Amino acid sequence: MTRAFSLALLLATTACSMTPNLALPPAPIPPAYPVIAGTGGPDAGEALPDWRTMFADPRLARLIEIALDSNRDLRIAALNADAARAQLRVQRAQSLPGLQAEGGYTRQRQPAAVAGAGVGLTPGSGPSGFEFGQFTAQAALASFEIDLFGRIRAMNAAAFHRWLASLQSRRAVRLAVIGTIVDVYLNERLAAEQLALAEATLADWRNSLDLTKRLKEAGQASGVETAQAEGQVRQAQADVAQRQREKMQATNALALAIGAPLPGDLPPPIPLLDQPMRTALAAGTPSMLLTRRPDIAQAEEDLRAANADIGAARAAFFPRLSLTGAFGFASIALRGVFDNANRAWSFAPQVSAPIFRGGELRGTLDLAKLRASVAVATYEKAIQTGFREVADGLVARATYATQRAELRAAAEQAQRRAELAALSYRAGATGRLELLDAQRALYAAQQAVLIVRRDELAGAAALYRALGGAFVPPATNR
């Protein structure tokens, strides 16, 4: 038996492999990101910040922590990764011989006519029958396949790479959860600040309406101007109602995104214009996407698993060698069951070769090759998608700052115009229409500043996600 085990291990370690060598396709993207005039090229080599450093708003950081603990999608991804790990253990077990200990007792009786035939007795002679018991104890080797052509090794490799793909999928879901929380939080902050701006504007326009009514009583304003002021207030009241609805809906969306009710002890919010979120991120080179982005890493692991499936399908065309054996003791008395004379063993090698399977093996191989081709296309598409998202993020980074600065300057000009128009109206130098136009222009400019700031922050978060976020790959053992 020792020689048999040694032979089996030798054959397993020297088995050939039918898995084709995998050469990853070249990345179907340009060698560099687009560079916008005045921004300079991407800063290669700079590490991305951790999400807590990237999103430094304490209120936002608290919400992200809650989401990472309670989000159902992330919980499902973690369970899927654990399931893939368990499947890997199950698959690897097929590479090892299965040993089991067995013990038993059998009691039986045979009639003399049957039992005597084996010992030269004639029917009717001797006792009427034989009754005896037997004790057995043995270690048995279950049917163990010697992997001559690498079929089991290929299946092990496929399971291993699918487990790695599940880890990357879990990381992708985690990054998506963070990105979703940031987007929803920024929308909630925009709705809250737009509501505050609408309420402040409504108060100013009510004061303007009161002034117009007093001027009318003094004979310095007409009924048309009073109607214009009242219509302006009505419009502001309608805008406040709209902003209240948007604020409550954004709060509901935020609670849904984090997967739990909003706690009452959240840190106070930071205004959008004062958000400490980083907007200048180093993109590095396009090749960094292959190691940074979890979706690309997942697609690569899926490709490697599909390539290993081809090896398993090829090996199925060749014969399989399996071993079954047992070594133990058998005795009619329990006291002497382990005596040397009571040893018993069996050894049964078996070879099976496919002859006719109705095209099943060929179909399985063709299917494995087609799935590998799909995995190649998926891998290339993931790279192209990542490149485009980063390129869009870089364009946004290069233009939002200028747009925001110009809009803030325009809002300041609109503020001065509205103040001058109010002074002129009080002095009777200009009509109500000029003041109305100046107030509306100021309100629109202030809203535009808030919207573009939200878009700038959302663009920075999108670029952070497109670059794959900060990540340290875990150590894995094959």
Coordinates of C-alpha atoms in Angstrom, one line a residue:
M1 CA 0.0 0.0 0.0
T2 CA 2.9 2.4 0.7
R3 CA 4.2 1.8 -2.8
A4 CA 0.8 2.4 -4.2
F5 CA 0.4 5.8 -2.4
S6 CA 3.9 6.8 -3.5
L7 CA 3.1 6.0 -7.1
A8 CA -0.1 7.9 -6.9
L9 CA 1.6 11.0 -5.6
L10 CA 4.4 10.7 -8.1
L11 CA 1.9 10.5 -11.0
A12 CA -0.1 13.4 -9.6
T13 CA 2.9 15.7 -9.3
T14 CA 4.2 14.9 -12.8
A15 CA 0.9 15.2 -14.6
C16 CA 0.8 17.3 -17.8
S17 CA -1.5 20.2 -18.3
M18 CA -4.0 20.8 -21.1
T19 CA -4.6 24.5 -20.1
P20 CA -3.5 26.9 -22.9
N21 CA -1.0 29.6 -22.0
L22 CA -2.9 32.8 -21.4
A23 CA -1.6 36.0 -22.9
L24 CA -3.7 39.0 -21.9
P25 CA -4.9 41.0 -24.9
P26 CA -3.3 44.4 -25.3
A27 CA -5.3 47.3 -23.7
P28 CA -7.5 48.7 -26.4
I29 CA -7.0 52.3 -25.3
P30 CA -4.7 55.3 -26.1
P31 CA -1.3 55.4 -24.4
A32 CA -2.2 58.6 -22.5
Y33 CA -5.2 60.5 -21.2
P34 CA -6.4 63.6 -22.9
V35 CA -4.7 66.8 -21.5
I36 CA -6.8 69.9 -21.4
A37 CA -4.9 73.2 -22.1
G38 CA -3.8 74.9 -19.0
T39 CA -4.1 72.0 -16.7
G40 CA -0.9 70.1 -17.4
G41 CA -0.6 66.3 -17.7
P42 CA -1.6 63.8 -15.1
D43 CA 0.6 63.3 -12.1
A44 CA 1.9 59.8 -12.4
G45 CA 2.9 57.9 -9.3
E46 CA 0.9 59.8 -6.7
A47 CA -1.2 57.5 -4.6
L48 CA -4.9 58.1 -4.3
P49 CA -6.1 59.1 -0.9
D50 CA -8.1 56.9 1.4
W51 CA -11.8 57.6 1.3
R52 CA -11.7 59.2 4.7
T53 CA -9.1 61.6 3.5
M54 CA -10.9 62.2 0.1
F55 CA -14.3 62.8 1.7
A56 CA -13.3 64.7 4.8
D57 CA -16.7 66.1 5.7
P58 CA -17.4 64.4 9.1
R59 CA -21.1 64.1 8.4
L60 CA -20.5 62.4 5.0
A61 CA -17.8 60.2 6.6
R62 CA -20.3 59.0 9.2
L63 CA -22.9 58.2 6.6
I64 CA -20.4 56.2 4.6
E65 CA -19.4 54.2 7.6
I66 CA -23.1 53.4 8.3
A67 CA -23.6 52.4 4.7
L68 CA -20.5 50.1 4.7
D69 CA -22.0 48.3 7.8
S70 CA -25.6 48.0 6.7
N71 CA -25.8 48.2 2.9
R72 CA -27.5 45.0 1.5
D73 CA -25.6 45.0 -1.8
L74 CA -22.3 45.0 0.0
R75 CA -23.5 42.3 2.4
I76 CA -24.5 40.1 -0.6
A77 CA -21.1 40.7 -2.3
A78 CA -19.4 39.6 0.9
L79 CA -21.5 36.4 1.2
N80 CA -20.8 35.7 -2.5
A81 CA -17.1 36.0 -1.8
D82 CA -17.4 33.6 1.1
A83 CA -19.3 31.2 -1.0
A84 CA -16.6 31.3 -3.7
R85 CA -14.0 30.6 -1.0
A86 CA -16.0 27.6 0.2
Q87 CA -16.4 26.3 -3.3
L88 CA -12.6 26.6 -3.8
R89 CA -12.1 24.4 -0.7
V90 CA -14.5 21.9 -2.1
Q91 CA -12.8 21.8 -5.4
R92 CA -9.3 21.5 -3.9
A93 CA -10.4 18.5 -1.9
Q94 CA -10.7 16.5 -5.1
S95 CA -6.9 16.8 -5.5
L96 CA -6.3 14.9 -2.3
P97 CA -7.0 11.2 -1.5
G98 CA -10.0 10.7 0.7
L99 CA -9.3 8.5 3.7
Q100 CA -11.9 7.2 6.1
A101 CA -11.8 4.9 9.1
E102 CA -14.4 2.1 9.2
G103 CA -15.2 -0.4 11.9
G104 CA -18.1 -2.9 12.2
Y105 CA -19.5 -6.1 13.5
T106 CA -21.4 -8.6 11.4
R107 CA -23.3 -11.6 12.8
Q108 CA -24.7 -14.2 10.4
R109 CA -25.8 -17.8 10.0
Q110 CA -25.4 -20.0 7.0
P111 CA -27.2 -23.4 6.5
A112 CA -25.0 -26.4 6.2
A113 CA -26.1 -27.1 2.6
V114 CA -24.7 -23.7 1.6
A115 CA -21.7 -23.3 4.0
G116 CA -20.6 -27.0 3.6
A117 CA -20.2 -26.6 -0.1
G118 CA -17.1 -24.5 0.4
V119 CA -15.5 -27.0 2.8
G120 CA -16.2 -30.3 1.2
L121 CA -19.3 -31.2 3.4
T122 CA -22.2 -33.0 1.9
P123 CA -25.8 -31.9 2.7
G124 CA -27.1 -33.3 5.8
S125 CA -23.7 -34.2 7.3
G126 CA -22.4 -32.3 10.3
P127 CA -24.2 -29.6 12.1
S128 CA -27.4 -28.1 10.7
G129 CA -25.6 -24.8 9.9
F130 CA -22.9 -22.4 10.9
E131 CA -23.4 -19.2 12.9
F132 CA -20.5 -16.8 13.4
G133 CA -19.7 -13.1 14.0
Q134 CA -16.9 -11.0 12.4
F135 CA -15.2 -7.8 13.7
T136 CA -13.6 -5.5 11.1
A137 CA -11.5 -2.4 11.4
Q138 CA -9.9 -0.7 8.4
A139 CA -8.7 2.5 6.7
A140 CA -10.2 2.9 3.3
L141 CA -9.1 5.0 0.3
A142 CA -12.0 6.3 -1.6
S143 CA -11.9 6.5 -5.4
F144 CA -8.9 8.8 -5.9
E145 CA -8.3 10.2 -9.4
I146 CA -4.7 10.5 -10.4
D147 CA -4.5 13.7 -12.4
L148 CA -2.5 12.5 -15.3
F149 CA -3.7 15.2 -17.8
G150 CA -4.3 18.1 -15.4
R151 CA -8.1 18.1 -15.4
I152 CA -8.4 18.5 -11.6
R153 CA -5.6 21.1 -11.5
A154 CA -7.4 23.1 -14.2
M155 CA -10.6 22.9 -12.2
N156 CA -8.8 24.0 -9.1
A157 CA -7.3 27.0 -11.0
A158 CA -10.7 28.0 -12.3
A159 CA -12.2 27.9 -8.8
F160 CA -9.2 29.9 -7.5
H161 CA -9.6 32.7 -10.1
R162 CA -13.3 32.8 -9.5
W163 CA -12.7 33.3 -5.9
L164 CA -10.3 36.2 -6.7
A165 CA -12.9 37.6 -9.0
S166 CA -15.5 37.5 -6.2
L167 CA -13.1 39.5 -4.0
Q168 CA -12.7 42.1 -6.7
S169 CA -16.5 42.2 -7.1
R170 CA -16.8 42.8 -3.4
R171 CA -14.3 45.7 -3.7
A172 CA -16.2 47.1 -6.7
V173 CA -19.5 47.0 -4.7
R174 CA -17.8 48.7 -1.8
L175 CA -16.5 51.5 -4.1
A176 CA -19.9 51.8 -5.7
V177 CA -21.6 52.1 -2.3
I178 CA -19.2 54.9 -1.3
G179 CA -19.8 56.7 -4.6
T180 CA -23.5 56.4 -4.3
I181 CA -23.5 57.8 -0.8
V182 CA -21.4 60.7 -1.9
D183 CA -23.7 61.5 -4.8
V184 CA -26.9 61.2 -2.8
Y185 CA -25.4 63.3 0.0
L186 CA -24.3 66.0 -2.4
N187 CA -27.9 66.0 -3.8
E188 CA -29.3 66.3 -0.3
R189 CA -26.9 69.2 0.5
L190 CA -27.8 71.0 -2.7
A191 CA -31.6 70.6 -2.0
A192 CA -31.1 71.9 1.6
E193 CA -29.0 74.9 0.5
Q194 CA -31.4 75.6 -2.4
L195 CA -34.3 75.6 0.1
A196 CA -32.4 78.0 2.4
L197 CA -31.7 80.3 -0.5
A198 CA -35.3 80.2 -1.6
E199 CA -36.5 81.0 1.9
A200 CA -34.0 83.9 2.2
T201 CA -35.1 85.2 -1.3
L202 CA -38.7 84.9 -0.3
A203 CA -38.1 87.0 2.8
D204 CA -36.3 89.7 0.7
W205 CA -39.0 89.8 -1.9
R206 CA -41.6 90.1 0.8
N207 CA -39.7 93.1 2.1
S208 CA -39.7 94.5 -1.4
L209 CA -43.5 93.9 -1.6
D210 CA -44.0 95.8 1.6
L211 CA -41.9 98.7 0.3
T212 CA -43.9 98.8 -2.9
K213 CA -47.1 98.9 -1.0
R214 CA -45.9 101.8 1.1
L215 CA -44.7 103.6 -2.0
K216 CA -48.1 103.1 -3.6
E217 CA -49.8 104.6 -0.5
A218 CA -47.5 107.6 -0.9
G219 CA -48.4 107.9 -4.5
Q220 CA -44.9 106.9 -5.8
A221 CA -45.8 103.4 -7.2
S222 CA -48.5 102.2 -9.4
G223 CA -50.9 99.3 -9.1
V224 CA -48.9 97.5 -11.8
E225 CA -45.8 97.6 -9.8
T226 CA -47.6 96.3 -6.7
A227 CA -49.0 93.4 -8.8
Q228 CA -45.5 92.6 -10.1
A229 CA -44.2 92.5 -6.6
E230 CA -47.1 90.3 -5.4
G231 CA -46.5 87.9 -8.4
Q232 CA -42.8 87.8 -7.5
V233 CA -43.6 86.8 -3.9
R234 CA -46.1 84.1 -5.1
Q235 CA -43.4 82.7 -7.4
A236 CA -40.9 82.6 -4.5
Q237 CA -43.5 80.8 -2.3
A238 CA -44.0 78.2 -5.0
D239 CA -40.3 77.8 -5.4
V240 CA -40.0 77.3 -1.6
A241 CA -42.6 74.5 -1.7
Q242 CA -40.7 72.8 -4.6
R243 CA -37.4 73.0 -2.7
Q244 CA -39.1 71.6 0.4
R245 CA -40.3 68.6 -1.6
E246 CA -36.9 68.1 -3.1
K247 CA -35.2 68.3 0.3
M248 CA -37.5 65.7 1.8
Q249 CA -37.1 63.4 -1.2
A250 CA -33.3 63.8 -1.1
T251 CA -33.4 62.9 2.6
N252 CA -35.4 59.8 1.9
A253 CA -33.0 58.8 -0.9
L254 CA -30.1 59.2 1.5
A255 CA -31.7 57.0 4.1
L256 CA -32.3 54.3 1.5
A257 CA -28.8 54.6 0.2
I258 CA -27.2 54.0 3.6
G259 CA -29.6 51.2 4.3
A260 CA -30.7 52.5 7.7
P261 CA -32.5 55.5 9.3
L262 CA -30.5 58.7 9.5
P263 CA -29.2 58.9 13.1
G264 CA -30.0 62.0 15.1
D265 CA -26.5 62.7 16.3
L266 CA -24.9 63.3 12.9
P267 CA -22.2 66.1 12.8
P268 CA -23.4 69.4 11.5
P269 CA -23.2 69.7 7.7
I270 CA -20.5 71.7 5.8
P271 CA -21.8 74.0 3.1
L272 CA -21.2 73.0 -0.5
L273 CA -18.9 76.0 -1.2
D274 CA -16.8 75.0 1.9
Q275 CA -16.6 71.3 1.3
P276 CA -13.1 69.9 2.0
M277 CA -13.4 67.2 -0.7
R278 CA -10.3 67.0 -2.9
T279 CA -11.0 67.9 -6.5
A280 CA -7.5 67.6 -7.9
L281 CA -6.7 63.9 -8.2
A282 CA -3.6 62.3 -9.8
A283 CA -4.7 60.0 -12.7
G284 CA -1.4 58.4 -13.3
T285 CA -1.1 56.5 -16.6
P286 CA -3.7 54.4 -18.3
S287 CA -1.9 51.2 -17.4
M288 CA -2.5 51.9 -13.7
L289 CA -6.2 51.2 -14.3
L290 CA -5.3 47.5 -14.8
T291 CA -4.3 47.3 -11.1
R292 CA -6.5 50.0 -9.6
R293 CA -10.0 49.3 -10.9
P294 CA -11.7 46.4 -9.3
D295 CA -14.0 45.7 -12.3
I296 CA -11.0 45.3 -14.6
A297 CA -9.3 43.1 -12.1
Q298 CA -12.5 41.0 -11.8
A299 CA -12.7 40.7 -15.6
E300 CA -9.1 39.5 -15.7
E301 CA -9.7 36.9 -13.1
D302 CA -12.8 35.7 -14.9
L303 CA -10.7 35.4 -18.1
R304 CA -8.1 33.3 -16.3
A305 CA -10.9 31.1 -14.9
A306 CA -12.4 30.6 -18.4
N307 CA -9.0 29.8 -19.7
A308 CA -8.6 27.1 -17.0
D309 CA -12.0 25.7 -18.0
I310 CA -10.6 25.0 -21.5
G311 CA -7.8 22.9 -19.9
A312 CA -10.3 20.9 -17.9
A313 CA -12.5 20.4 -21.1
R314 CA -9.4 19.2 -23.1
A315 CA -8.3 16.8 -20.4
A316 CA -11.8 15.2 -20.4
F317 CA -10.9 13.6 -23.8
F318 CA -8.2 11.5 -22.2
P319 CA -8.3 8.4 -19.9
R320 CA -8.8 8.7 -16.1
L321 CA -6.9 6.6 -13.6
S322 CA -8.4 6.1 -10.2
L323 CA -7.4 4.2 -7.1
T324 CA -9.5 2.4 -4.5
G325 CA -8.0 0.5 -1.6
A326 CA -8.4 -0.5 2.0
F327 CA -6.1 -1.9 4.7
G328 CA -7.3 -3.2 8.0
F329 CA -8.1 -6.3 10.2
A330 CA -10.8 -8.8 10.4
S331 CA -11.5 -11.4 13.1
I332 CA -14.3 -13.5 14.5
A333 CA -13.2 -12.4 18.0
L334 CA -12.9 -8.8 19.2
R335 CA -9.9 -9.6 21.4
G336 CA -7.6 -10.6 18.6
V337 CA -8.9 -8.3 15.8
F338 CA -5.7 -6.4 15.6
D339 CA -3.4 -9.4 15.5
N340 CA -0.9 -9.5 12.7
A341 CA -2.4 -12.6 11.3
N342 CA -5.8 -10.9 10.9
R343 CA -4.6 -8.3 8.4
A344 CA -6.7 -7.7 5.4
W345 CA -6.2 -5.4 2.4
S346 CA -7.5 -4.6 -1.0
F347 CA -6.1 -2.5 -3.9
A348 CA -8.2 -1.7 -7.0
P349 CA -6.8 0.6 -9.7
Q350 CA -9.2 1.5 -12.5
V351 CA -8.8 3.1 -15.9
S352 CA -11.7 4.6 -17.8
A353 CA -11.5 6.1 -21.3
P354 CA -14.3 7.9 -23.2
I355 CA -15.2 6.2 -26.4
F356 CA -18.6 7.6 -27.4
R357 CA -20.4 10.4 -25.6
G358 CA -22.6 11.7 -28.4
G359 CA -20.5 14.9 -28.9
E360 CA -20.8 15.9 -25.3
L361 CA -17.0 16.4 -24.8
R362 CA -16.6 18.3 -28.0
G363 CA -19.5 20.5 -27.1
T364 CA -18.1 21.2 -23.7
L365 CA -14.8 22.2 -25.1
D366 CA -16.4 24.5 -27.7
L367 CA -18.5 26.1 -25.0
A368 CA -15.4 26.7 -22.8
K369 CA -13.6 28.3 -25.8
L370 CA -16.6 30.5 -26.5
R371 CA -16.9 31.6 -22.8
A372 CA -13.2 32.4 -22.9
S373 CA -13.8 34.6 -26.0
V374 CA -16.6 36.4 -24.1
A375 CA -14.3 36.9 -21.2
V376 CA -11.7 38.5 -23.4
A377 CA -14.3 40.9 -24.8
T378 CA -15.6 41.7 -21.3
Y379 CA -12.0 42.4 -20.2
E380 CA -11.4 44.7 -23.1
K381 CA -14.7 46.5 -22.6
A382 CA -13.9 47.0 -18.9
I383 CA -10.6 48.6 -19.8
Q384 CA -12.3 50.9 -22.4
T385 CA -15.0 51.9 -19.9
G386 CA -12.4 52.7 -17.3
F387 CA -10.4 54.8 -19.7
R388 CA -13.4 56.8 -20.8
E389 CA -14.6 57.4 -17.2
V390 CA -11.2 58.7 -16.2
A391 CA -10.9 60.8 -19.3
D392 CA -14.3 62.3 -18.6
G393 CA -13.3 63.0 -15.0
L394 CA -10.1 64.7 -16.1
V395 CA -12.1 66.9 -18.4
A396 CA -14.5 67.8 -15.6
R397 CA -11.6 68.5 -13.3
A398 CA -10.1 70.9 -15.8
T399 CA -13.3 72.9 -16.5
Y400 CA -15.4 73.0 -13.3
A401 CA -13.0 75.2 -11.4
T402 CA -13.1 77.9 -14.1
Q403 CA -16.8 77.6 -14.5
R404 CA -17.4 77.9 -10.7
A405 CA -15.1 80.9 -10.4
E406 CA -16.8 82.7 -13.2
L407 CA -20.3 82.0 -11.8
R408 CA -19.3 83.2 -8.4
A409 CA -18.0 86.4 -10.0
A410 CA -21.3 86.7 -11.9
A411 CA -23.2 86.2 -8.7
E412 CA -21.2 89.0 -7.0
Q413 CA -22.0 91.3 -9.9
A414 CA -25.7 90.4 -9.7
Q415 CA -25.6 91.1 -6.0
R416 CA -24.2 94.6 -6.6
R417 CA -26.7 95.2 -9.4
A418 CA -29.6 94.2 -7.1
E419 CA -28.4 96.5 -4.3
L420 CA -28.0 99.4 -6.7
A421 CA -31.4 98.7 -8.3
A422 CA -33.1 98.7 -4.8
L423 CA -31.5 102.0 -4.0
S424 CA -32.5 103.5 -7.3
Y425 CA -36.1 102.2 -6.8
R426 CA -36.4 103.7 -3.3
A427 CA -35.1 107.0 -4.7
G428 CA -37.6 106.9 -7.5
A429 CA -34.9 107.0 -10.2
T430 CA -35.9 103.6 -11.7
G431 CA -39.1 101.6 -12.0
R432 CA -40.1 98.4 -10.4
L433 CA -39.3 96.4 -13.5
E434 CA -35.6 97.1 -13.2
L435 CA -35.5 96.0 -9.6
L436 CA -37.5 92.9 -10.4
D437 CA -35.1 91.9 -13.2
A438 CA -32.1 92.4 -10.9
Q439 CA -33.5 90.4 -8.1
R440 CA -34.4 87.5 -10.4
A441 CA -31.0 87.6 -12.0
L442 CA -29.3 87.4 -8.5
Y443 CA -31.5 84.5 -7.5
A444 CA -30.6 82.6 -10.7
A445 CA -26.9 83.3 -10.3
Q446 CA -26.8 82.1 -6.7
Q447 CA -28.7 78.9 -7.7
A448 CA -26.2 78.3 -10.5
V449 CA -23.2 78.6 -8.2
L450 CA -24.7 76.0 -5.9
I451 CA -25.5 73.6 -8.8
V452 CA -22.0 73.9 -10.4
R453 CA -20.3 73.4 -7.0
R454 CA -22.4 70.2 -6.5
D455 CA -21.4 69.1 -10.0
E456 CA -17.8 69.8 -9.3
L457 CA -17.8 67.7 -6.1
A458 CA -19.7 64.9 -7.8
G459 CA -17.2 65.0 -10.7
A460 CA -14.3 64.6 -8.2
A461 CA -16.0 61.7 -6.5
A462 CA -16.7 60.1 -9.9
L463 CA -13.0 60.5 -10.9
Y464 CA -12.0 58.9 -7.6
R465 CA -14.3 56.0 -8.3
A466 CA -13.1 55.7 -11.9
L467 CA -9.5 55.5 -10.8
G468 CA -10.4 52.6 -8.5
G469 CA -10.0 54.4 -5.2
A470 CA -7.3 53.7 -2.7
F471 CA -6.7 50.0 -2.3
V472 CA -4.0 47.7 -1.0
P473 CA -4.4 44.2 -2.6
P474 CA -4.7 41.4 0.0
A475 CA -2.2 38.6 0.1
T476 CA -3.6 35.4 -1.5
N477 CA -2.3 31.9 -1.5
R478 CA -2.9 29.5 -4.3

